[in-house]
mmCIF file of C-alpha atoms in Angstrom:
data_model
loop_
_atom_site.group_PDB
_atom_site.id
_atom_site.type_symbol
_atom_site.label_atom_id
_atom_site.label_comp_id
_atom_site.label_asym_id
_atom_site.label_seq_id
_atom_site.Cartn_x
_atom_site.Cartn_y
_atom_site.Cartn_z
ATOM 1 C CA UNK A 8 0.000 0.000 0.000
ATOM 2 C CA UNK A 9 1.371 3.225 -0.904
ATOM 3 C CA UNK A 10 2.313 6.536 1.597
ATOM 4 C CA UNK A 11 -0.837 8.444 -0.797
ATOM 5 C CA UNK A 12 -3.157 5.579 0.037
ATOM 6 C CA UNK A 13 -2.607 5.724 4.125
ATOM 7 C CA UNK A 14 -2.772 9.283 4.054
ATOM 8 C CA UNK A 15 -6.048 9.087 2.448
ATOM 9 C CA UNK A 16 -7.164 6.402 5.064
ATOM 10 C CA UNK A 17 -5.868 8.437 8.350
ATOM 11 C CA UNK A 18 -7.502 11.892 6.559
ATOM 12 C CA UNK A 19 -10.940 9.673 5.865
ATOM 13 C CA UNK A 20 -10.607 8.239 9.608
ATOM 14 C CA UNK A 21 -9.733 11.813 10.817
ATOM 15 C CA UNK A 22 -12.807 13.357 8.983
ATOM 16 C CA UNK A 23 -15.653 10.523 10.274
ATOM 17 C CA UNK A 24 -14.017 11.505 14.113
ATOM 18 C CA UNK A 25 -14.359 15.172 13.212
ATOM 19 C CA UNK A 26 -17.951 13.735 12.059
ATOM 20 C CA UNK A 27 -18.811 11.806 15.057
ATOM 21 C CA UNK A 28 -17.348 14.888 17.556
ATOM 22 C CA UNK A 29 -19.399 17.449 15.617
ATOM 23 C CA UNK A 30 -22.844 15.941 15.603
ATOM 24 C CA UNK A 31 -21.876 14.249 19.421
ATOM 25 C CA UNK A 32 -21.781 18.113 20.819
ATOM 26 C CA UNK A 33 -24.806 18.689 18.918
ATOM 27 C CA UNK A 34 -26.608 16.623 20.562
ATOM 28 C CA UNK A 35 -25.158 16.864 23.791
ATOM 29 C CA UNK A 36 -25.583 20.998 24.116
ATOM 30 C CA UNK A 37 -29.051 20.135 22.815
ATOM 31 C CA UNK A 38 -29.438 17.229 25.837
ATOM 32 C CA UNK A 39 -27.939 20.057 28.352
ATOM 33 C CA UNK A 40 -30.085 23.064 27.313
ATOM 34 C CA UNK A 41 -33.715 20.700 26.911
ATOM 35 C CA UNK A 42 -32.786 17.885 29.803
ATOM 36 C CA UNK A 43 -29.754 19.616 31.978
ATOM 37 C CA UNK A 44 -26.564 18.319 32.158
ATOM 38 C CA UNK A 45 -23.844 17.804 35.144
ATOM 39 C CA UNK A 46 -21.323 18.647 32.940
ATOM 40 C CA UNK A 47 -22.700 22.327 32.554
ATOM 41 C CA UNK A 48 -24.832 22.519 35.269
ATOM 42 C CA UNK A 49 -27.752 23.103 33.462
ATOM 43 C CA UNK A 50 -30.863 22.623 35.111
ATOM 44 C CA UNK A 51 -32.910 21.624 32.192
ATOM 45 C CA UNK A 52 -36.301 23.363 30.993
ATOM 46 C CA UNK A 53 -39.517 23.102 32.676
ATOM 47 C CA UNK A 54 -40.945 19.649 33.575
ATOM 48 C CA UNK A 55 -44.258 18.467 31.632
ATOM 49 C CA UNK A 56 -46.602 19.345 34.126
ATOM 50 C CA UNK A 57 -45.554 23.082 34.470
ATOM 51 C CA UNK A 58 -46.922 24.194 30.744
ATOM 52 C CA UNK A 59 -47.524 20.851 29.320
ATOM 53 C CA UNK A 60 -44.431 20.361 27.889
ATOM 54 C CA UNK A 61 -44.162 22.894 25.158
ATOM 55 C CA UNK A 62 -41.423 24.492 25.990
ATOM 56 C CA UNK A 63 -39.368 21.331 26.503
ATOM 57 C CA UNK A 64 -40.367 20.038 23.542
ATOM 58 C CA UNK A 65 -40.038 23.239 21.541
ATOM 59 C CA UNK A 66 -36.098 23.539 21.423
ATOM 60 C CA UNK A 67 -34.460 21.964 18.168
ATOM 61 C CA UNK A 68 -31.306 21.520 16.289
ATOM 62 C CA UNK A 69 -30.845 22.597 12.874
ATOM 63 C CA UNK A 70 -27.686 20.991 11.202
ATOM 64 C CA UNK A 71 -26.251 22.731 7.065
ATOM 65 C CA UNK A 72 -27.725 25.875 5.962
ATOM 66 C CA UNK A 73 -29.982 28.266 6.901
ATOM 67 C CA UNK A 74 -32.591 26.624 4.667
ATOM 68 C CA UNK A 75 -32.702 23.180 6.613
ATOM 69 C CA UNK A 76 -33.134 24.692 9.464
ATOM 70 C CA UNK A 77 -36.468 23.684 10.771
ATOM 71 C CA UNK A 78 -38.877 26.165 12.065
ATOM 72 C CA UNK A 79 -36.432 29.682 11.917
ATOM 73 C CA UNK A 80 -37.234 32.803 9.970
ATOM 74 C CA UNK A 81 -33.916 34.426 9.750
ATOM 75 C CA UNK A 82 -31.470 32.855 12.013
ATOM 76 C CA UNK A 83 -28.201 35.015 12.176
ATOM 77 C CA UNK A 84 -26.300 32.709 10.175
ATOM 78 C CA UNK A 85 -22.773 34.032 9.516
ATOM 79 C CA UNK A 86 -19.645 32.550 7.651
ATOM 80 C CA UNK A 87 -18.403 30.000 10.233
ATOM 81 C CA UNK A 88 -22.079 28.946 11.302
ATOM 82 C CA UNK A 89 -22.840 25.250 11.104
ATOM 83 C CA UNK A 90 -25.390 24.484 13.555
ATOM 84 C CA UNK A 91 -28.084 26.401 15.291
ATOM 85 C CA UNK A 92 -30.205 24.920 18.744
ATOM 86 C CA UNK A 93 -32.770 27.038 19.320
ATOM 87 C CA UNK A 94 -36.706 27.423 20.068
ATOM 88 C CA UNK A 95 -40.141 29.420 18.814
ATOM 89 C CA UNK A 96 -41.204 29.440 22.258
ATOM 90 C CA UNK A 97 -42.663 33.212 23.080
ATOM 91 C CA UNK A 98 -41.557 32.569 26.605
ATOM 92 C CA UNK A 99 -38.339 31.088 26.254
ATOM 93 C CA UNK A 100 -36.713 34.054 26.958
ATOM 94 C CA UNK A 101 -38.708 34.586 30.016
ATOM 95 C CA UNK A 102 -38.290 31.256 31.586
ATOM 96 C CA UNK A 103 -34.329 31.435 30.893
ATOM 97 C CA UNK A 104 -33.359 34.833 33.152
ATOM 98 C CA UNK A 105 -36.680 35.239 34.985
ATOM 99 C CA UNK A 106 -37.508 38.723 33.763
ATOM 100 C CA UNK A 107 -40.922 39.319 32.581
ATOM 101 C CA UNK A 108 -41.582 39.969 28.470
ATOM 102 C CA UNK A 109 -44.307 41.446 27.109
ATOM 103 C CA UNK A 110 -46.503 38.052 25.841
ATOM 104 C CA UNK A 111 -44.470 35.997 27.880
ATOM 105 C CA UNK A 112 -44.939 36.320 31.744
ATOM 106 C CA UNK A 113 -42.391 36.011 33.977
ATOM 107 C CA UNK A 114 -42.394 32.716 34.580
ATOM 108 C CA UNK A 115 -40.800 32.904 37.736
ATOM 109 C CA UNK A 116 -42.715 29.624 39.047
ATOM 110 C CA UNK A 117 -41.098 27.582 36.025
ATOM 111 C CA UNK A 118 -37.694 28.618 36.950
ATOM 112 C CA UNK A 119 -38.015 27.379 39.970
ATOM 113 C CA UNK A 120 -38.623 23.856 38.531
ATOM 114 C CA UNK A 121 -35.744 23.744 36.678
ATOM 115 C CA UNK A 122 -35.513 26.155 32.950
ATOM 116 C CA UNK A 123 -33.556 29.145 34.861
ATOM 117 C CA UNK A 124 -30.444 29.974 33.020
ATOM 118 C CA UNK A 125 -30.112 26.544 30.996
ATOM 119 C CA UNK A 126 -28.681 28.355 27.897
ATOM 120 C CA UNK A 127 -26.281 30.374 29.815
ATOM 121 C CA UNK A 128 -24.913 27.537 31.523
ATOM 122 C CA UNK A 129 -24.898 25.599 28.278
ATOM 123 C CA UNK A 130 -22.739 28.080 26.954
ATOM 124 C CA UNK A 131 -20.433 28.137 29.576
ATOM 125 C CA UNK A 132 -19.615 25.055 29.893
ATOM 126 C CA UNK A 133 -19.483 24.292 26.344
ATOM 127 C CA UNK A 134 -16.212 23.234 25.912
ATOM 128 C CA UNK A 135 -16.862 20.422 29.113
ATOM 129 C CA UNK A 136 -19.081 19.241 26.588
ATOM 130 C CA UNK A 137 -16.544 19.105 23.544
ATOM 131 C CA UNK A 138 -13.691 17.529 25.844
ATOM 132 C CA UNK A 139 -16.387 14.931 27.374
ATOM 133 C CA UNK A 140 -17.899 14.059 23.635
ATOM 134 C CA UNK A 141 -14.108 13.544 22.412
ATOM 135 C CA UNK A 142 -13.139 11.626 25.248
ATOM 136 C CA UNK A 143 -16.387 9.569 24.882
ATOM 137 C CA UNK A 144 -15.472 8.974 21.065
ATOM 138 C CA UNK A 145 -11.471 8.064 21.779
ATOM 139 C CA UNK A 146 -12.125 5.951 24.892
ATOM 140 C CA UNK A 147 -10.206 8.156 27.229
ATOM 141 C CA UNK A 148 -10.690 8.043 30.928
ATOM 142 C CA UNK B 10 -13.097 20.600 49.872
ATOM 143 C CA UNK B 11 -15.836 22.097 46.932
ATOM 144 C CA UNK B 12 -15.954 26.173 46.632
ATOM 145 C CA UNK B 13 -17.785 27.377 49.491
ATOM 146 C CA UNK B 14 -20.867 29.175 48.257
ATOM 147 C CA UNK B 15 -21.895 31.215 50.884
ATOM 148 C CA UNK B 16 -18.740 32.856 50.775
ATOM 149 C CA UNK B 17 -18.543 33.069 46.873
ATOM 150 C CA UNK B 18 -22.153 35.006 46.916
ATOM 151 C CA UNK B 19 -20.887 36.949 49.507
ATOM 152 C CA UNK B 20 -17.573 37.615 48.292
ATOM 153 C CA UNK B 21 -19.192 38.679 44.600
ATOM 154 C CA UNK B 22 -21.907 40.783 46.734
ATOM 155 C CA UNK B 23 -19.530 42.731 48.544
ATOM 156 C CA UNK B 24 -17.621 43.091 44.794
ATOM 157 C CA UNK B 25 -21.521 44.286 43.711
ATOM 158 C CA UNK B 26 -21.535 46.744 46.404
ATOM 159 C CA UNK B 27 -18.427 48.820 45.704
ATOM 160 C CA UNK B 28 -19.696 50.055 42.468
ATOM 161 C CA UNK B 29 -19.674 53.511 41.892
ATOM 162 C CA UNK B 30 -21.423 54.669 38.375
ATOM 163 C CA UNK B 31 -20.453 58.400 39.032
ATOM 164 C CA UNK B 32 -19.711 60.966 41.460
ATOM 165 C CA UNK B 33 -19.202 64.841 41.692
ATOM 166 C CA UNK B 34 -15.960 63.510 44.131
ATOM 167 C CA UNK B 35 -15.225 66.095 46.872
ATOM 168 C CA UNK B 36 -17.041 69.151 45.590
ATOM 169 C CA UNK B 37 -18.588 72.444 46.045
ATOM 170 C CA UNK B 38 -22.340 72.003 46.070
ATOM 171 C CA UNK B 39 -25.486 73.886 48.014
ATOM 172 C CA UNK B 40 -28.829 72.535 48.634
ATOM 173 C CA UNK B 41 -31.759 73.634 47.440
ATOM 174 C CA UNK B 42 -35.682 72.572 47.819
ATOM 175 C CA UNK B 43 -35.657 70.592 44.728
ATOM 176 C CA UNK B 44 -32.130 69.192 44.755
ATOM 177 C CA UNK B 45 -28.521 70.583 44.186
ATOM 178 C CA UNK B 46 -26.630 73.071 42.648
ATOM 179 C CA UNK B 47 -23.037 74.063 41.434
ATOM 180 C CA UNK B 48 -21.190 77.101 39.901
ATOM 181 C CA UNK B 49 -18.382 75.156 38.395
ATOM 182 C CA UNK B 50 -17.849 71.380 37.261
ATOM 183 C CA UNK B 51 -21.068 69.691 35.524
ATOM 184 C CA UNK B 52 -23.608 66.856 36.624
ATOM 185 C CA UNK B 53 -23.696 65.802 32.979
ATOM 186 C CA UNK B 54 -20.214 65.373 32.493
ATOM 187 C CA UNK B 55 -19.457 63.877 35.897
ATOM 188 C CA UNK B 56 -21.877 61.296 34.689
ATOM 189 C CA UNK B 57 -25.413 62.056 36.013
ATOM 190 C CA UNK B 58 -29.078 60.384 34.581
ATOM 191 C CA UNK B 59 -32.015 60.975 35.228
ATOM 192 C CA UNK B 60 -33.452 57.752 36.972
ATOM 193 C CA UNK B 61 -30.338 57.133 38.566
ATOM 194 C CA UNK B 62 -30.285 56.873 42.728
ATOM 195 C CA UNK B 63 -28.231 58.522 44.493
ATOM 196 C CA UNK B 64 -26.150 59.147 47.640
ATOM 197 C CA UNK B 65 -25.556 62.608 49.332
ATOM 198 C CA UNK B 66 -23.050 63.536 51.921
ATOM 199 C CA UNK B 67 -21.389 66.187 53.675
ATOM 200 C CA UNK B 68 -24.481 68.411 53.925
ATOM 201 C CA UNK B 69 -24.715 70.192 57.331
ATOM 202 C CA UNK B 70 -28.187 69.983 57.487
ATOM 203 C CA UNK B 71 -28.939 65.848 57.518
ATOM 204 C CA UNK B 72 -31.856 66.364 55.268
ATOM 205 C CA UNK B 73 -29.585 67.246 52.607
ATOM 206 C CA UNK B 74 -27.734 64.156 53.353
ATOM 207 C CA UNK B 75 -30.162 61.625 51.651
ATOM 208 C CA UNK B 76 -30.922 58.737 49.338
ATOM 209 C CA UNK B 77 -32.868 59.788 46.214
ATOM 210 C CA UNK B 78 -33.887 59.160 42.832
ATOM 211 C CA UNK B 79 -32.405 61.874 40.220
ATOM 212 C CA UNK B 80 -35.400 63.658 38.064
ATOM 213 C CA UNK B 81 -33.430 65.984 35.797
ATOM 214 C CA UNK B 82 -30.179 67.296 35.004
ATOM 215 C CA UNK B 83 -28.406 70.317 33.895
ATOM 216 C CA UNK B 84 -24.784 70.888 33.900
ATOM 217 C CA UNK B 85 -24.937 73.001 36.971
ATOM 218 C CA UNK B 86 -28.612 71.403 38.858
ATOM 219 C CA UNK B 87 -29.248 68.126 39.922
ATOM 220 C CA UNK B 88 -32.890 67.799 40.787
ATOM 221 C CA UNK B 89 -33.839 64.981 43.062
ATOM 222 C CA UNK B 90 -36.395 62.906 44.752
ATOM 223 C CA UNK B 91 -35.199 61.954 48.079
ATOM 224 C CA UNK B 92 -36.857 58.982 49.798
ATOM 225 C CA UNK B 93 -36.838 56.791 53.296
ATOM 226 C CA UNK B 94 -38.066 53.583 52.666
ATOM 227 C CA UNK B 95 -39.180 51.284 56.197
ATOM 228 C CA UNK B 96 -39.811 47.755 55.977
ATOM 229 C CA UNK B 97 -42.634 47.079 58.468
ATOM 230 C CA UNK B 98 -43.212 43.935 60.820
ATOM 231 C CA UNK B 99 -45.056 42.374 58.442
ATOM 232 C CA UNK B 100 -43.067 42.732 55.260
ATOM 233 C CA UNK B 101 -45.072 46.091 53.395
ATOM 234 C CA UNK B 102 -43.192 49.083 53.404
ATOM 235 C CA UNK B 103 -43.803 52.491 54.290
ATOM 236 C CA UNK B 104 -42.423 55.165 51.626
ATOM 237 C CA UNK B 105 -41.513 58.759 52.621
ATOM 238 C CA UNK B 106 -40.444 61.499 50.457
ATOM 239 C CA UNK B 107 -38.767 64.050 52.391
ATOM 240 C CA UNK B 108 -37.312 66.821 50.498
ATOM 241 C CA UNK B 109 -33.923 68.918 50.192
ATOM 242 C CA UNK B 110 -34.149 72.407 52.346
ATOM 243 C CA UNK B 111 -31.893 75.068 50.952
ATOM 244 C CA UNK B 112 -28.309 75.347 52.682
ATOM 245 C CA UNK B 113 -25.270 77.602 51.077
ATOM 246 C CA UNK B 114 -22.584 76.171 48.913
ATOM 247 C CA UNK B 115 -19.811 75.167 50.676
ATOM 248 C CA UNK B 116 -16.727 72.722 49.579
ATOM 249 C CA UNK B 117 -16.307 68.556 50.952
ATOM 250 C CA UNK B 118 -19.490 67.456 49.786
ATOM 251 C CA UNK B 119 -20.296 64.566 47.417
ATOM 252 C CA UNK B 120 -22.898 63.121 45.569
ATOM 253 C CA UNK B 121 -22.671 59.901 43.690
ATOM 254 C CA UNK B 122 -24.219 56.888 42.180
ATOM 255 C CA UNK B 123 -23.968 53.744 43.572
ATOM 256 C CA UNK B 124 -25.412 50.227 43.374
ATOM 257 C CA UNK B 125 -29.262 51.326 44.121
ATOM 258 C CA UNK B 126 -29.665 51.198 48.059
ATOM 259 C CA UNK B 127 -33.169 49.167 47.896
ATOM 260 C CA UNK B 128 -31.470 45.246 46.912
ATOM 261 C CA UNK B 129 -33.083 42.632 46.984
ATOM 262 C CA UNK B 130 -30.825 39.814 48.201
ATOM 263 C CA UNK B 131 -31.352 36.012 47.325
ATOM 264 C CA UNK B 132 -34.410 34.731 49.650
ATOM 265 C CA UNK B 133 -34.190 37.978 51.163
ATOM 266 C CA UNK B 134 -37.858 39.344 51.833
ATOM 267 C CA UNK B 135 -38.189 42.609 49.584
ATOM 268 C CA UNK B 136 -40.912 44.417 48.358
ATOM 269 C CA UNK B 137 -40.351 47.038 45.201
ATOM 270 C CA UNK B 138 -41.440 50.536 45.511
ATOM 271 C CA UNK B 139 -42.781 52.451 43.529
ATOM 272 C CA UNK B 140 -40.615 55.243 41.570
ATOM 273 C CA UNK B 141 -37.378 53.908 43.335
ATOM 274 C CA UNK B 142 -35.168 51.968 41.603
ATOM 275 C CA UNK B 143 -33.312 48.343 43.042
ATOM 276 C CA UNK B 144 -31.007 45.343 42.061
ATOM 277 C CA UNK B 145 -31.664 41.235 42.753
ATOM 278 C CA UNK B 146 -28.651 39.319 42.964
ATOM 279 C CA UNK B 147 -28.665 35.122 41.597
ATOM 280 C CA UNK B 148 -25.607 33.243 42.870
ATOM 281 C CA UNK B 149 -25.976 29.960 40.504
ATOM 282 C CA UNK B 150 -23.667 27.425 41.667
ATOM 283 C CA UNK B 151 -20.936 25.760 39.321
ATOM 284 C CA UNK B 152 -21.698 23.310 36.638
ATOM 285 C CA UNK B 153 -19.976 20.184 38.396
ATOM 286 C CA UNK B 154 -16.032 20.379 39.524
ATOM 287 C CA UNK B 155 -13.742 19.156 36.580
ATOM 288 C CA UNK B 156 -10.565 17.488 37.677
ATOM 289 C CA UNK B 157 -8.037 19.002 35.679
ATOM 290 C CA UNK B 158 -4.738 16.759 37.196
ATOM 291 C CA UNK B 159 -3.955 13.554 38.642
ATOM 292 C CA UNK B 160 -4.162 12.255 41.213
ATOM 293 C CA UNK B 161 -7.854 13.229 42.095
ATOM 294 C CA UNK B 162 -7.383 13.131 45.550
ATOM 295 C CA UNK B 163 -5.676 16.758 46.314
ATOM 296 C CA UNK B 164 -5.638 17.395 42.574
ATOM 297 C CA UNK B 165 -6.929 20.698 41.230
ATOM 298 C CA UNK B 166 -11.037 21.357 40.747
ATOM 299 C CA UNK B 167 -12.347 23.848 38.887
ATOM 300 C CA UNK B 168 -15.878 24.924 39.155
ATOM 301 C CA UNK B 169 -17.438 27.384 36.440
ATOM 302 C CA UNK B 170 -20.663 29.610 37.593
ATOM 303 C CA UNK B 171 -22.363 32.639 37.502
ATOM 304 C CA UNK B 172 -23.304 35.673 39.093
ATOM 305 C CA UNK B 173 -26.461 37.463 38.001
ATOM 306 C CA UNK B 174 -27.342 41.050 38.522
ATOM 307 C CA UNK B 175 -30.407 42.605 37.387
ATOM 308 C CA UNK B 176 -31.129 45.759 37.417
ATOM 309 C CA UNK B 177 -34.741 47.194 38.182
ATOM 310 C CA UNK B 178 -34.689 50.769 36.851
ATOM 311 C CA UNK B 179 -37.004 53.064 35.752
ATOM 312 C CA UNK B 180 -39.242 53.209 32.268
ATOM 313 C CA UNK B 181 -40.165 56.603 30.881
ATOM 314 C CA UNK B 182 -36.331 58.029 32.069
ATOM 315 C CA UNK B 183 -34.829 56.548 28.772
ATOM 316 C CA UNK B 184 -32.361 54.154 28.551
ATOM 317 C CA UNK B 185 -29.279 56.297 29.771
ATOM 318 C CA UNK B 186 -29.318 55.457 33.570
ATOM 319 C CA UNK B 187 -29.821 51.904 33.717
ATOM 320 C CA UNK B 188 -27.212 51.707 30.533
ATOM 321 C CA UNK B 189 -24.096 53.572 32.274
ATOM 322 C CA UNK B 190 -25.106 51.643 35.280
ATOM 323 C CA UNK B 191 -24.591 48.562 33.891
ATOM 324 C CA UNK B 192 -21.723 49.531 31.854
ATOM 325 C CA UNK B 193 -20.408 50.464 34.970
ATOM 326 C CA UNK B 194 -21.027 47.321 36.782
ATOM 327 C CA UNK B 195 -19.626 45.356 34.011
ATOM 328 C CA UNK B 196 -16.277 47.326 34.042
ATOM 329 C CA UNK B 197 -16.555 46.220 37.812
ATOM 330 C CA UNK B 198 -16.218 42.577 37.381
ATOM 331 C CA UNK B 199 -14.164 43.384 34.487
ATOM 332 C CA UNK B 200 -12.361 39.566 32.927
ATOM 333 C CA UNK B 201 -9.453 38.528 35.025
ATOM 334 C CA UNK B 202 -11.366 39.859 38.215
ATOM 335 C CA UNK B 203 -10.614 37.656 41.222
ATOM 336 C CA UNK B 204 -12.075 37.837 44.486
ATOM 337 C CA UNK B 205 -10.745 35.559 47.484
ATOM 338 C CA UNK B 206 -13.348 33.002 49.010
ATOM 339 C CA UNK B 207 -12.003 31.388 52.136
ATOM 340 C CA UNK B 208 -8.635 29.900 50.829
ATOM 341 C CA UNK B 209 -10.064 29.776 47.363
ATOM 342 C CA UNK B 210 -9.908 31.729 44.254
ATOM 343 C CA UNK B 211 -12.841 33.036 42.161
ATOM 344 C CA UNK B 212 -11.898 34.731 38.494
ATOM 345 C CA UNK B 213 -14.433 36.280 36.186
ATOM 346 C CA UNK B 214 -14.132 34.698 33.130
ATOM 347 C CA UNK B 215 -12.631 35.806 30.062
ATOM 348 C CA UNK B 216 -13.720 33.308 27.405
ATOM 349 C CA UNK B 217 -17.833 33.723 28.678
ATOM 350 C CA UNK B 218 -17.088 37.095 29.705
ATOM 351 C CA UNK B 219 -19.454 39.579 31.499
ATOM 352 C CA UNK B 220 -23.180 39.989 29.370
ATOM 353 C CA UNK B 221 -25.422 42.433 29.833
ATOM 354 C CA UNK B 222 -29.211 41.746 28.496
ATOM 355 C CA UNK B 223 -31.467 44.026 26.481
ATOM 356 C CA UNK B 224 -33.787 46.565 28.998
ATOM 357 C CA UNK B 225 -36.925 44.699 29.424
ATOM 358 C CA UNK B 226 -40.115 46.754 30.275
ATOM 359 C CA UNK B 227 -41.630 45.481 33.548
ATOM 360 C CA UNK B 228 -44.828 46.192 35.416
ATOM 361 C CA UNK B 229 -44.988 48.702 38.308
ATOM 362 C CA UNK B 230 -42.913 51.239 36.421
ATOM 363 C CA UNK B 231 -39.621 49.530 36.223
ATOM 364 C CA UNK B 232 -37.269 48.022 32.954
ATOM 365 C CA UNK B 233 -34.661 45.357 33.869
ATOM 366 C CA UNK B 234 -31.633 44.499 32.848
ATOM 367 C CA UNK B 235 -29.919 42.079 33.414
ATOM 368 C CA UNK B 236 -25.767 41.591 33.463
ATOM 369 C CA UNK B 237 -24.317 37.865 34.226
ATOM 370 C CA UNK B 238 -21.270 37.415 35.383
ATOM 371 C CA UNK B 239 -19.465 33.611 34.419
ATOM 372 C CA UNK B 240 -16.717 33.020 37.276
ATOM 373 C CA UNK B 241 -14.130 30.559 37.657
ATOM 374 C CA UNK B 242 -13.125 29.078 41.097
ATOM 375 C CA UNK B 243 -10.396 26.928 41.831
ATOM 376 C CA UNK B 244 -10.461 24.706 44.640
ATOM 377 C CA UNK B 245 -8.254 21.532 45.939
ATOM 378 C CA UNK B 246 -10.429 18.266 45.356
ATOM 379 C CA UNK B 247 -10.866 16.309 48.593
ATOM 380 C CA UNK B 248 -11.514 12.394 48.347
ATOM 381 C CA UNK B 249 -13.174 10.817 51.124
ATOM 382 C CA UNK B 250 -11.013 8.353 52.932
#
């Protein structure tokens, strides 16, 4: 086998890891935001029996382009963007830093079941989430 | 042992509490019955909003010396609306509004804008008033220690959090006083910030660093804003025997 031919095998093997990494954060920031996560600390949105669910079940993940991205208007979708988590829910916002928006309601009583500050802490802790999925995917300890 | 939290909230708190948005410094000031004037120097350029609350001292006459919400400004007048809030027995509050009386200029006497004096602490019984502006405070604990060397036991954890501020000020003063006060909070607990908690560190972030929200209109009067604060603590990882 030639030098070309295991270059092209380690660069193919490289790219599926890259793959598997990419779409494993995905899904994980999505699990932390919707479910909570000990690696971020997020809490996790509102339980079922709070609104019914709809706000849990509102947040998705929208993988490619701006135009398979389910449910978004006009996302801000700049050069490097290749993924967007987000949700339609009016009171989202609301439910995240406990301030009160006009439609929304403060929703100060959901927060307190778990929803407050999900997204923030998602974000903080985002690379947790990058070192855990790559650890997960190379069989680290 | 895990950062302790009681002293990280009160550690950032006390942080929280040595904010000062502006001030006239040591000036030359008189009293009038709506508020203050000057002959030299400028409330606008020192800083001053309309909405903002303020702190007087150095006054003679201890009415002068008050807590108050500002109503207008001019380069040389800063017209106030002092108030005395009193939390009663059974958790309503009494509001008073005693004004300024007029007192000569004279020199030593500040005025300045602080972190509003009505705060409303975590589980902290507080009722808003009307017209007055106030801060809450959320202390939300770390997102899990991370062992960042072996061996565990003794090793280094890190715990990543955040500090919330929001601020309750005023709607119909425009956006200018709850904007420099935020500004100025966030240049407070500016990246690379540390604060000591017990024989821990705590560091504001610099890759999350300090966010402030959009003002929100609320009910009662007020517009919030919001500014978190992402920390990082560093503490020694303790493995039960």
């Amino acid at each position: 086998m030639a030098f070309s031919d295991d270059l092209k095998m380690f660069t193919v093997k490289v790219q599926a890891r890259n793959q598997a990494v990419f779409t494993g954060v995905i899904a994980e920031t999505l699990n932390s935001i919707v479910f909570g996560s000990p690696l971020t600390g997020s809490p996790g949105q509102p339980i079922a029996d709070i609104d019914g669910g709809n706000l849990r079940a509102s947040w998705q993940a929208g993988l490619g382009g701006p135009d398979s991205t389910p449910g978004y208007g006009s996302p801000r979708w700049e050069s490097n963007t290749v993924a967007v988590i987000g949700t339609m829910c009016v009171y989202a916002k609301s439910n995240e830093d406990g301030i009160a928006r006009p439609g929304g309601g403060a929703y100060r009583l959901l927060a307190s079941t778990g929803g407050r500050w999900s997204v923030r802490n998602t974000i903080n802790g985002f690379q947790r989430i990058v070192n855990q999925v790559t650890r997960d995917l190379t069989g680290a300890e | 042992m895990a950062l302790d939290s009681d002293l990280a909230t009160l550690a950032l708190r006390t942080r929280a509490l040595s904010l000062t948005v502006c001030t006239t410094g040591s000036a030359t000031l008189a009293a009038t019955a709506t508020g203050y004037t000057r002959l030299s120097g400028s409330f606008i350029t020192d800083g001053f909003r309309a909405g903002m609350d303020v702190v007087s001292s150095g006054f003679s006459t201890s009415a002068n010396n008050m807590t108050g919400v500002v109503t207008g400004v001019t380069a040389l007048t800063l017209t106030v609306s002092p108030y005395v809030v009193t939390t009663n027995a059974d958790g309503s509050i009494t509001v008073a509004r005693p004004a300024t009386v007029v007192e000569a200029s004279a020199s030593g006497r500040t005025i300045a804008a602080k972190l509003p004096s009505r705060r409303a602490w975590e589980l902290v019984q507080f009722t808003p008033a009307t017209g007055i502006p106030y801060v809450t405070e959320q202390y939300v604990p770390g997102g899990g220690a991370v062992m960042l060397t072996a061996p565990y036991a003794g090793g280094l954890a890190e715990e990543l959090g955040m500090y919330v501020l929001t601020w309750y000020g005023l709607s119909g003063s425009g956006t200018s006083a709850i904007r420099k006060s935020i500004d100025a909070l966030k240049a407070l607990f500016a990246p690379g910030t540390t604060l000591t908690v017990g024989t821990d560190r705590l560091t504001v972030r610099g890759a999350v660093g300090p966010s402030a929200g959009s003002i929100i209109t609320q009910d009662g009067g007020f517009a919030a804003c919001a500014l978190t604060i992402s920390w990082r603590a560093e503490t020694t990882n303790a493995i039960a025997a």
